[in-house]
Amino acid sequence: MIVSSTGAAQALTADDVLNNMTTDQRYSYIAGVVGGLAYSRYLREQPDQAGMSCIYDWYHDAETDSWPQIATWFARHPDRQVEPLLYVLIKRECGE
């Protein structure tokens, strides 16, 4: 294992995602966060999968197209971390 000695890792902000990532990087990063939040929801509610399914559907369903909502929210809060911002959007859509 290689350990970096360049300093502590910093969480990505909404600005980092909007302005420093390619479209593919942005999609992959956000999909990873959404997947983590959905799985966490499943672990809390299992065997019920409704909350997890709602989260996945909100992000991946072509009919809902969550990206404009995410981009607008990120633009309003450029200095905030991505994970809590996505949590707020998901909570609005799928509850807790």
Coordinates of N, CA and C in Angstrom, one line a residue, residues 34 37-58 90 93-96:
V34 N -24.8 8.4 -4.7 CA -26.2 7.9 -4.7 C -26.3 6.5 -4.4
L37 N -25.8 6.1 -0.6 CA -27.0 6.5 0.1 C -28.1 5.5 0.0
A38 N -28.3 4.9 -1.2 CA -29.3 4.0 -1.4 C -29.1 2.7 -0.6
Y39 N -27.8 2.2 -0.6 CA -27.5 1.0 0.1 C -27.6 1.2 1.6
S40 N -27.2 2.4 2.1 CA -27.4 2.7 3.5 C -28.8 2.7 3.9
R41 N -29.7 3.2 3.0 CA -31.1 3.2 3.3 C -31.6 1.8 3.3
Y42 N -31.2 0.9 2.4 CA -31.6 -0.5 2.4 C -31.2 -1.1 3.7
L43 N -29.9 -0.9 4.2 CA -29.5 -1.6 5.4 C -30.3 -1.2 6.6
R44 N -30.8 0.1 6.6 CA -31.6 0.6 7.7 C -33.0 0.0 7.7
E45 N -33.5 -0.2 6.5 CA -34.9 -0.6 6.3 C -35.2 -2.1 5.9
Q46 N -34.1 -2.8 5.7 CA -34.3 -4.2 5.1 C -35.3 -5.0 6.0
P47 N -36.0 -5.8 5.4 CA -36.0 -6.3 4.0 C -36.8 -5.3 3.0
D48 N -37.4 -4.3 3.5 CA -38.1 -3.3 2.6 C -37.1 -2.6 1.7
Q49 N -37.4 -2.7 0.4 CA -36.5 -2.1 -0.6 C -37.1 -0.8 -1.2
A50 N -38.2 -0.3 -0.7 CA -38.9 0.8 -1.3 C -38.0 2.1 -1.2
G51 N -37.4 2.4 -0.1 CA -36.6 3.6 0.0 C -35.4 3.5 -0.9
M52 N -34.7 2.4 -1.0 CA -33.6 2.2 -1.8 C -34.0 2.4 -3.3
S53 N -35.1 1.7 -3.6 CA -35.6 1.8 -5.0 C -36.0 3.2 -5.4
C54 N -36.6 4.0 -4.5 CA -36.9 5.4 -4.8 C -35.7 6.2 -5.1
I55 N -34.6 6.0 -4.3 CA -33.4 6.7 -4.5 C -32.8 6.4 -5.9
Y56 N -32.7 5.1 -6.2 CA -32.1 4.7 -7.5 C -33.0 5.2 -8.6
D57 N -34.3 5.1 -8.5 CA -35.2 5.6 -9.5 C -35.0 7.1 -9.7
W58 N -34.9 7.8 -8.6 CA -34.8 9.3 -8.7 C -33.5 9.7 -9.5
I90 N -32.4 14.0 -2.0 CA -32.9 12.6 -1.9 C -34.0 12.6 -0.8
E93 N -37.2 14.0 -2.0 CA -37.9 13.1 -3.0 C -38.4 11.8 -2.4
C94 N -37.6 11.2 -1.5 CA -37.8 9.8 -1.0 C -38.0 9.7 0.5
G95 N -38.0 10.8 1.2 CA -38.2 10.8 2.6 C -36.9 10.3 3.3
E96 N -37.1 10.0 4.6 CA -35.9 9.5 5.3 C -36.0 8.0 5.5

